[in-house]
CSV table of C-alpha atoms in Angstrom, one decimal:
chain,number,residue,atom,x,y,z
A,1,MET,CA,92.5,86.8,78.8
A,2,THR,CA,89.8,88.7,77.5
A,3,HIS,CA,89.5,92.6,76.6
A,4,ASP,CA,86.9,92.8,79.3
A,5,ASP,CA,89.7,91.9,81.6
A,6,THR,CA,91.1,95.4,80.9
A,7,PRO,CA,90.4,97.9,83.9
A,8,ASP,CA,87.7,100.4,82.7
A,9,ASP,CA,89.3,103.7,83.8
A,10,ALA,CA,86.8,106.4,83.3
A,11,ALA,CA,89.5,108.8,82.3
A,12,ASP,CA,91.1,106.6,79.7
A,13,GLY,CA,88.5,104.1,78.5
A,14,ARG,CA,89.2,100.7,77.1
A,15,ILE,CA,91.8,100.0,74.6
A,16,GLU,CA,89.6,100.5,71.4
A,17,THR,CA,88.8,104.0,72.8
A,18,ARG,CA,92.5,104.8,73.9
A,19,ALA,CA,93.7,103.5,70.4
A,20,ILE,CA,92.0,106.6,68.8
A,21,HIS,CA,92.6,109.1,71.4
A,22,ALA,CA,95.7,108.4,73.5
A,23,GLY,CA,98.5,110.8,73.0
A,24,GLN,CA,96.4,112.9,70.4
A,25,ASP,CA,94.5,116.0,71.4
A,26,PRO,CA,93.1,118.2,68.6
A,27,ASP,CA,95.5,120.8,67.6
A,28,GLU,CA,95.1,123.8,69.9
A,29,GLU,CA,95.8,126.4,67.2
A,30,THR,CA,93.6,125.0,64.3
A,31,GLY,CA,91.4,122.7,65.9
A,32,ALA,CA,92.7,119.7,63.3
A,33,ILE,CA,91.6,116.5,64.7
A,34,MET,CA,94.6,114.6,63.3
A,35,THR,CA,97.9,115.1,64.7
A,36,PRO,CA,99.9,117.4,62.3
A,37,ILE,CA,103.0,116.3,60.5
A,38,TYR,CA,105.9,118.4,61.9
A,39,ALA,CA,108.0,118.4,59.0
A,40,SER,CA,110.6,120.6,60.7
A,41,SER,CA,114.3,119.6,61.4
A,42,THR,CA,114.8,122.5,63.8
A,43,TYR,CA,112.9,124.6,66.2
A,44,VAL,CA,113.1,128.3,67.2
A,45,GLN,CA,114.5,129.0,70.6
A,46,ASP,CA,113.3,132.0,72.9
A,47,GLY,CA,116.9,132.4,73.9
A,48,PRO,CA,120.1,130.4,74.0
A,49,GLY,CA,119.1,127.1,75.4
A,50,ASP,CA,115.6,128.3,76.1
A,51,HIS,CA,113.4,126.2,73.9
A,52,ARG,CA,109.8,125.2,73.8
A,53,GLY,CA,110.2,121.4,74.4
A,54,TYR,CA,111.8,120.8,71.1
A,55,GLU,CA,115.1,121.9,69.7
A,56,TYR,CA,116.2,119.4,66.8
A,57,SER,CA,114.0,116.6,65.3
A,58,ARG,CA,116.5,113.8,65.9
A,59,THR,CA,116.2,114.5,69.6
A,60,GLY,CA,112.4,115.1,69.6
A,61,ASN,CA,109.6,115.7,67.2
A,62,PRO,CA,106.0,116.6,68.2
A,63,THR,CA,104.3,114.0,65.9
A,64,ARG,CA,106.9,111.3,67.3
A,65,SER,CA,106.0,112.5,70.8
A,66,ALA,CA,102.2,111.8,70.1
A,67,LEU,CA,103.0,108.5,68.8
A,68,GLU,CA,105.3,107.4,71.7
A,69,ALA,CA,102.5,108.5,74.1
A,70,ASN,CA,100.1,106.6,72.0
A,71,LEU,CA,102.1,103.4,72.0
A,72,ALA,CA,103.0,103.6,75.8
A,73,ASP,CA,99.2,103.8,76.7
A,74,LEU,CA,98.1,100.9,74.5
A,75,GLU,CA,100.9,98.9,76.1
A,76,GLY,CA,100.0,99.9,79.6
A,77,GLY,CA,103.3,101.4,80.0
A,78,GLU,CA,104.7,104.8,81.0
A,79,TYR,CA,107.4,105.4,78.5
A,80,GLY,CA,107.5,104.9,74.8
A,81,ARG,CA,110.3,105.5,72.3
A,82,ALA,CA,109.8,105.2,68.5
A,83,PHE,CA,112.7,104.1,66.1
A,84,ALA,CA,113.5,103.9,62.5
A,85,SER,CA,112.7,100.2,62.5
A,86,GLY,CA,111.8,97.3,64.8
A,87,MET,CA,115.6,96.2,64.4
A,88,ALA,CA,116.8,99.6,65.4
A,89,GLY,CA,114.7,99.1,68.6
A,90,ILE,CA,116.2,95.7,69.3
A,91,ASN,CA,119.6,97.3,68.6
A,92,THR,CA,118.9,99.9,71.4
A,93,VAL,CA,118.1,97.2,73.8
A,94,LEU,CA,121.4,95.5,73.2
A,95,ASN,CA,123.2,98.9,73.7
A,96,LEU,CA,122.3,98.4,77.4
A,97,LEU,CA,124.9,95.6,77.5
A,98,GLU,CA,128.6,95.4,78.1
A,99,SER,CA,131.3,93.3,76.4
A,100,GLY,CA,131.1,89.7,78.2
A,101,ASP,CA,127.3,89.9,78.8
A,102,HIS,CA,125.2,87.0,77.9
A,103,VAL,CA,121.7,86.9,76.1
A,104,LEU,CA,119.2,84.1,76.3
A,105,ALA,CA,116.9,83.9,73.4
A,106,GLY,CA,114.3,81.4,71.7
A,107,GLU,CA,115.7,79.1,69.1
A,108,ASP,CA,113.3,80.2,66.5
A,109,VAL,CA,113.3,83.9,66.8
A,110,TYR,CA,113.0,86.3,63.8
A,111,GLY,CA,115.7,85.8,61.4
A,112,GLY,CA,116.7,89.4,61.4
A,113,THR,CA,117.0,89.2,65.2
A,114,HIS,CA,119.3,86.1,65.0
A,115,ARG,CA,121.4,87.8,62.4
A,116,LEU,CA,121.9,91.0,64.7
A,117,PHE,CA,122.8,88.7,67.5
A,118,GLU,CA,125.2,86.4,66.0
A,119,GLN,CA,126.6,88.3,62.9
A,120,VAL,CA,126.8,91.8,64.6
A,121,TYR,CA,127.1,91.8,68.4
A,122,GLU,CA,129.2,88.6,68.8
A,123,ASP,CA,131.9,90.5,67.1
A,124,TYR,CA,131.7,92.9,70.2
A,125,ASP,CA,132.1,90.0,72.7
A,126,LEU,CA,128.6,89.5,73.7
A,127,GLU,CA,127.3,85.9,74.1
A,128,PHE,CA,124.2,84.4,72.8
A,129,SER,CA,122.3,81.2,73.5
A,130,PHE,CA,119.3,79.9,71.7
A,131,VAL,CA,117.1,77.5,73.4
A,132,ASP,CA,113.4,76.2,73.4
A,133,THR,CA,111.9,79.0,75.7
A,134,THR,CA,108.7,77.0,75.9
A,135,ASP,CA,110.9,74.7,78.1
A,136,LEU,CA,111.4,76.5,81.5
A,137,GLU,CA,113.9,73.9,82.7
A,138,ALA,CA,116.0,74.4,79.4
A,139,VAL,CA,115.9,78.1,79.9
A,140,GLU,CA,117.0,77.8,83.6
A,141,ALA,CA,119.8,75.4,82.5
A,142,ALA,CA,121.0,77.9,80.0
A,143,VAL,CA,121.4,80.8,82.4
A,144,ARG,CA,124.9,81.7,83.1
A,145,PRO,CA,126.4,84.0,85.8
A,146,ASN,CA,126.7,86.8,83.0
A,147,THR,CA,123.1,86.5,81.7
A,148,GLU,CA,121.7,90.0,81.5
A,149,LEU,CA,119.0,89.7,79.2
A,150,VAL,CA,116.2,87.1,78.2
A,151,TRP,CA,114.9,87.8,74.9
A,152,VAL,CA,111.4,86.5,74.3
A,153,GLU,CA,109.2,86.2,71.2
A,154,THR,CA,105.7,85.2,71.6
A,155,PRO,CA,104.1,83.9,69.6
A,156,THR,CA,107.2,82.9,67.9
A,157,ASN,CA,108.3,83.7,64.4
A,158,PRO,CA,107.6,81.5,62.4
A,159,LEU,CA,106.6,78.5,64.4
A,160,LEU,CA,103.9,80.1,66.6
A,161,ARG,CA,105.2,78.8,69.8
A,162,VAL,CA,103.8,80.5,72.9
A,163,ASN,CA,106.0,81.5,75.8
A,164,ASP,CA,105.1,82.0,79.4
A,165,ILE,CA,105.9,85.7,79.8
A,166,ALA,CA,105.3,85.7,83.5
A,167,ALA,CA,107.3,82.7,84.2
A,168,LEU,CA,110.3,83.8,81.9
A,169,ALA,CA,110.1,87.3,83.7
A,170,ASP,CA,110.3,85.8,87.0
A,171,LEU,CA,113.3,83.6,85.9
A,172,ALA,CA,115.0,86.5,84.5
A,173,HIS,CA,114.5,88.5,87.5
A,174,GLU,CA,115.7,85.7,89.9
A,175,HIS,CA,119.1,86.1,88.0
A,176,ASP,CA,119.1,89.8,87.9
A,177,ALA,CA,118.5,90.0,84.1
A,178,LEU,CA,116.2,92.0,82.1
A,179,CYS,CA,113.3,90.2,80.3
A,180,ALA,CA,112.3,91.8,77.0
A,181,VAL,CA,109.3,90.7,74.8
A,182,ASP,CA,108.8,91.2,71.2
A,183,ASN,CA,105.0,91.6,71.0
A,184,THR,CA,104.9,92.3,67.3
A,185,PHE,CA,102.8,89.1,66.4
A,186,ALA,CA,100.3,89.6,69.2
A,187,THR,CA,100.1,93.6,69.4
A,188,PRO,CA,99.0,95.4,72.6
A,189,TYR,CA,95.3,94.6,71.5
A,190,LEU,CA,95.9,90.9,72.3
A,191,GLN,CA,98.6,90.8,74.8
A,192,GLN,CA,100.2,93.0,77.5
A,193,PRO,CA,103.9,91.9,78.5
A,194,LEU,CA,104.5,94.5,81.0
A,195,ASP,CA,101.4,93.6,83.0
A,196,LEU,CA,102.8,90.1,83.1
A,197,GLY,CA,106.4,91.2,84.4
A,198,ALA,CA,108.3,92.0,81.2
A,199,ASP,CA,110.7,95.2,81.6
A,200,VAL,CA,110.6,96.1,77.9
A,201,VAL,CA,108.1,95.6,75.2
A,202,SER,CA,109.5,95.7,71.5
A,203,HIS,CA,107.6,96.2,68.3
A,204,SER,CA,108.0,96.5,64.7
A,205,LEU,CA,105.6,99.0,64.0
A,206,THR,CA,106.1,98.1,60.2
A,207,LYS,CA,103.5,95.3,61.0
A,208,TYR,CA,100.0,95.3,62.7
A,209,LEU,CA,100.5,98.6,64.4
A,210,GLY,CA,101.0,100.5,61.1
A,211,GLY,CA,98.8,97.9,59.5
A,212,HIS,CA,98.8,99.2,55.7
A,213,SER,CA,102.3,97.9,54.4
A,214,ASP,CA,103.5,101.4,53.8
A,215,LEU,CA,106.0,102.3,56.5
A,216,VAL,CA,109.0,101.0,58.3
A,217,ALA,CA,109.3,101.8,62.1
A,218,GLY,CA,109.8,100.3,65.6
A,219,ALA,CA,109.2,100.9,69.3
A,220,LEU,CA,110.2,100.2,72.8
A,221,VAL,CA,107.9,100.7,75.7
A,222,THR,CA,108.8,100.3,79.3
A,223,ASP,CA,107.6,101.3,83.0
A,224,ASP,CA,111.2,101.7,84.1
A,225,PRO,CA,112.3,105.5,84.1
A,226,ASP,CA,115.9,104.6,84.1
A,227,LEU,CA,115.6,102.2,81.2
A,228,ASP,CA,113.6,104.9,79.2
A,229,GLU,CA,116.2,107.5,79.9
A,230,ARG,CA,119.0,105.1,78.4
A,231,PHE,CA,116.7,104.3,75.5
A,232,GLY,CA,116.3,108.0,75.0
A,233,PHE,CA,120.0,108.6,75.2
A,234,TYR,CA,120.7,105.9,72.5
A,235,GLN,CA,117.8,107.0,70.4
A,236,ASN,CA,119.3,110.6,70.3
A,237,SER,CA,122.9,109.6,70.0
A,238,VAL,CA,122.6,106.9,67.4
A,239,GLY,CA,119.7,108.7,65.5
A,240,ALA,CA,118.0,105.6,64.2
A,241,THR,CA,114.5,107.6,64.6
A,242,PRO,CA,111.5,107.6,62.5
A,243,GLY,CA,110.6,110.5,60.3
A,244,PRO,CA,107.2,112.4,61.2
A,245,PHE,CA,105.4,111.2,58.2
A,246,ASP,CA,106.0,107.5,59.3
A,247,CYS,CA,104.9,108.5,62.7
A,248,PHE,CA,101.8,110.0,61.3
A,249,LEU,CA,101.0,106.7,59.5
A,250,VAL,CA,101.4,104.6,62.6
A,251,LEU,CA,99.1,106.9,64.4
A,252,ARG,CA,96.7,106.4,61.5
A,253,GLY,CA,97.1,102.7,61.8
A,254,THR,CA,96.7,102.4,65.6
A,255,LYS,CA,93.2,104.1,65.5
A,256,THR,CA,91.8,100.9,63.5
A,257,LEU,CA,93.9,98.4,65.1
A,258,PRO,CA,91.3,96.7,67.3
A,259,VAL,CA,88.9,96.4,64.2
A,260,ARG,CA,91.6,95.1,62.0
A,261,MET,CA,92.8,92.6,64.6
A,262,ASP,CA,89.5,91.1,65.2
A,263,ARG,CA,89.2,90.2,61.5
A,264,HIS,CA,92.7,89.0,61.2
A,265,CYS,CA,92.1,86.7,64.0
A,266,GLU,CA,88.6,85.5,62.6
A,267,ASN,CA,90.1,84.7,59.3
A,268,ALA,CA,93.3,83.1,60.7
A,269,ARG,CA,91.2,80.8,62.9
A,270,ALA,CA,89.0,79.7,60.0
A,271,LEU,CA,92.0,79.0,57.7
A,272,ALA,CA,93.9,77.2,60.5
A,273,ARG,CA,90.8,74.8,60.9
A,274,TRP,CA,90.5,74.2,57.3
A,275,LEU,CA,94.4,73.5,56.8
A,276,ASP,CA,94.3,71.1,59.9
A,277,ASP,CA,92.0,68.9,57.9
A,278,HIS,CA,93.8,69.4,54.6
A,279,PRO,CA,95.5,66.2,53.0
A,280,ASP,CA,98.6,68.1,51.7
A,281,VAL,CA,99.2,69.5,55.3
A,282,SER,CA,101.0,67.7,57.8
A,283,ASP,CA,101.0,70.2,60.6
A,284,VAL,CA,99.4,73.6,61.4
A,285,TYR,CA,101.0,76.0,63.8
A,286,TYR,CA,98.5,78.2,65.2
A,287,PRO,CA,97.8,78.9,68.9
A,288,GLY,CA,94.0,79.0,68.4
A,289,LEU,CA,93.9,75.4,67.6
A,290,GLU,CA,93.1,73.1,70.7
A,291,SER,CA,95.9,70.8,69.3
A,292,HIS,CA,98.6,73.4,69.5
A,293,PRO,CA,100.7,72.4,72.6
A,294,GLN,CA,100.6,75.9,74.3
A,295,HIS,CA,96.9,76.5,73.5
A,296,ASP,CA,95.9,76.8,77.1
A,297,LEU,CA,98.6,79.2,77.9
A,298,ALA,CA,97.6,81.4,74.8
A,299,ALA,CA,94.1,81.5,75.9
A,300,GLU,CA,95.2,82.8,79.3
A,301,GLN,CA,97.7,85.5,78.4
A,302,MET,CA,96.2,86.5,74.9
A,303,ALA,CA,92.7,88.0,74.2
A,304,ASP,CA,92.7,86.2,70.9
A,305,PHE,CA,95.2,84.2,68.9
A,306,GLY,CA,96.3,86.5,66.2
A,307,GLY,CA,96.5,86.7,62.4
A,308,MET,CA,99.7,84.6,61.8
A,309,LEU,CA,99.9,81.0,61.1
A,310,SER,CA,102.3,78.6,59.5
A,311,PHE,CA,101.8,75.2,58.3
A,312,GLU,CA,103.9,72.0,57.1
A,313,LEU,CA,103.8,70.7,53.7
A,314,ASP,CA,104.9,67.1,52.9
A,315,ALA,CA,107.1,68.6,50.3
A,316,SER,CA,110.5,69.5,49.2
A,317,LEU,CA,112.0,72.9,49.2
A,318,GLU,CA,111.4,73.4,45.7
A,319,GLU,CA,107.8,72.1,45.8
A,320,ALA,CA,107.1,74.5,48.9
A,321,ALA,CA,108.6,77.3,47.0
A,322,GLU,CA,106.2,76.4,44.0
A,323,VAL,CA,103.3,76.6,46.3
A,324,VAL,CA,104.1,80.1,47.7
A,325,SER,CA,104.8,81.1,44.2
A,326,SER,CA,101.3,80.0,42.9
A,327,THR,CA,98.9,82.1,44.9
A,328,ASP,CA,97.0,84.9,43.4
A,329,VAL,CA,95.1,86.6,46.5
A,330,PHE,CA,98.0,85.8,48.7
A,331,THR,CA,100.9,87.9,47.9
A,332,LEU,CA,104.3,86.3,47.8
A,333,ALA,CA,106.3,88.7,50.1
A,334,GLU,CA,108.3,89.0,53.4
A,335,SER,CA,106.7,91.2,56.2
A,336,LEU,CA,103.2,90.7,57.7
A,337,GLY,CA,100.5,92.5,59.5
A,338,GLY,CA,99.1,94.3,56.6
A,339,VAL,CA,95.5,94.4,55.5
A,340,GLU,CA,96.5,92.1,52.5
A,341,SER,CA,97.3,88.4,52.9
A,342,LEU,CA,100.9,87.5,52.4
A,343,ILE,CA,102.8,84.2,52.2
A,344,GLU,CA,106.2,83.2,52.2
A,345,GLN,CA,108.7,80.4,52.5
A,346,PRO,CA,111.0,80.9,55.8
A,347,ALA,CA,113.8,78.7,54.6
A,348,THR,CA,114.6,81.0,51.6
A,349,MET,CA,113.1,84.4,52.6
A,350,THR,CA,112.7,85.6,56.4
A,351,HIS,CA,114.9,83.2,58.0
A,352,ALA,CA,117.4,82.4,55.3
A,353,ALA,CA,120.1,84.2,57.5
A,354,ILE,CA,119.9,81.2,60.0
A,355,PRO,CA,122.4,78.5,59.0
A,356,ALA,CA,120.3,75.6,57.4
A,357,GLU,CA,121.6,73.1,60.0
A,358,ARG,CA,120.5,75.3,62.9
A,359,ARG,CA,117.2,76.2,61.1
A,360,ARG,CA,116.2,72.4,60.9
A,361,GLU,CA,117.2,71.7,64.4
A,362,ALA,CA,114.9,74.6,65.4
A,363,GLY,CA,112.1,73.0,63.4
A,364,LEU,CA,112.2,75.4,60.6
A,365,THR,CA,112.1,72.8,57.7
A,366,ASP,CA,112.1,73.1,54.0
A,367,GLY,CA,108.5,72.6,53.7
A,368,LEU,CA,107.2,75.2,56.2
A,369,VAL,CA,105.2,78.0,54.7
A,370,ARG,CA,104.1,81.1,56.7
A,371,VAL,CA,101.1,83.2,56.1
A,372,SER,CA,100.1,86.5,57.4
A,373,VAL,CA,96.3,86.3,57.2
A,374,GLY,CA,94.7,89.6,55.8
A,375,LEU,CA,91.3,91.1,55.7
A,376,GLU,CA,90.0,89.5,52.5
A,377,HIS,CA,87.1,87.1,52.6
A,378,VAL,CA,88.1,83.9,54.0
A,379,ASP,CA,86.3,81.9,51.2
A,380,ASP,CA,88.8,83.6,48.6
A,381,LEU,CA,91.8,82.9,50.8
A,382,ARG,CA,90.8,79.2,51.0
A,383,THR,CA,90.3,78.9,47.3
A,384,ASP,CA,93.6,80.4,46.4
A,385,LEU,CA,95.5,78.2,48.7
A,386,GLU,CA,93.6,75.2,47.4
A,387,SER,CA,94.4,76.3,43.8
A,388,ALA,CA,98.2,76.7,44.7
A,389,PHE,CA,98.3,73.2,46.3
A,390,ASP,CA,96.7,71.7,43.1
A,391,THR,CA,99.2,73.5,40.8
A,392,ALA,CA,102.3,72.8,42.7
A,393,LEU,CA,101.7,69.5,44.4
A,394,GLU,CA,99.9,67.4,41.9
């Protein structure tokens, strides 16, 4: 897939143009080019029940509406809903299910997703199976008569496995299940799950779409009006909605998404190639490397390979911890997708909620390091990692 594959609609333009303009018209009253921050909890009504589209900001807010329209457009969907976090959005998808329903998910999903599934919703009699979603036969074998949802991350967090969205969506639909795709790592600039058959796209807006490590928010996008209506019901009823300032910050972020992602991808590709030849590194997980087992699939369904990579050190838990603690340009922190480069150890940080035995079975070893490659000069990033290796692994 390339960006040139995107239809050139004269009304809407390509994604670089839509990122800046979709859902955002200049303010009619003042001419303000940026969407105003509507910091109001309530709205005047012209008569009882006769409002002007907004009545209470949990139910709807004009700044949030602009963001939801922008996100839906970027994903090529009809409907968008914004939430207080990515996890709040995922929780809303699970609100669709009933006691006794079964969910199929990848074995190396984000630790917070795994925790929500197993430590929260299993108490409500939902069933979950975690399988290698790159193995379609394994997925098919794990489907049950009560399977209602196939949950897909691609690329996965943190092993950067690439899942065949079209094939998994087809499989889910054959069994009358929904297919939801967490598109946080790829962003709509690099990957369009709805076009590939997914029913729902999930985002942590905290990451690349916000892009500046200064907000927490999430989103769901769909083409299905019935799903959107239900998402809207839970959005309003549960109330896990973002404030107008956070929505404004995401809108600021989406305007620069294309140029940022180009640099993220460029830097990550260069670092992955360097790490692939490094004597202290046994494996590099990055879809842009031809050695990656799903490289061809990634090239087919993604416009580029993203800014995330992980690598395996021939090191103990303690030695790997020392490496990630010894960088200066890379910041030791959870999260990802900001302009600054971040480094972390999944076993002790983002994926610590997964039991150690299951973590290792899924390939999340003690020596695994995950990096979110930022926009700094790539030579400085290489030098920083080399220095950390020298310090911790001598």
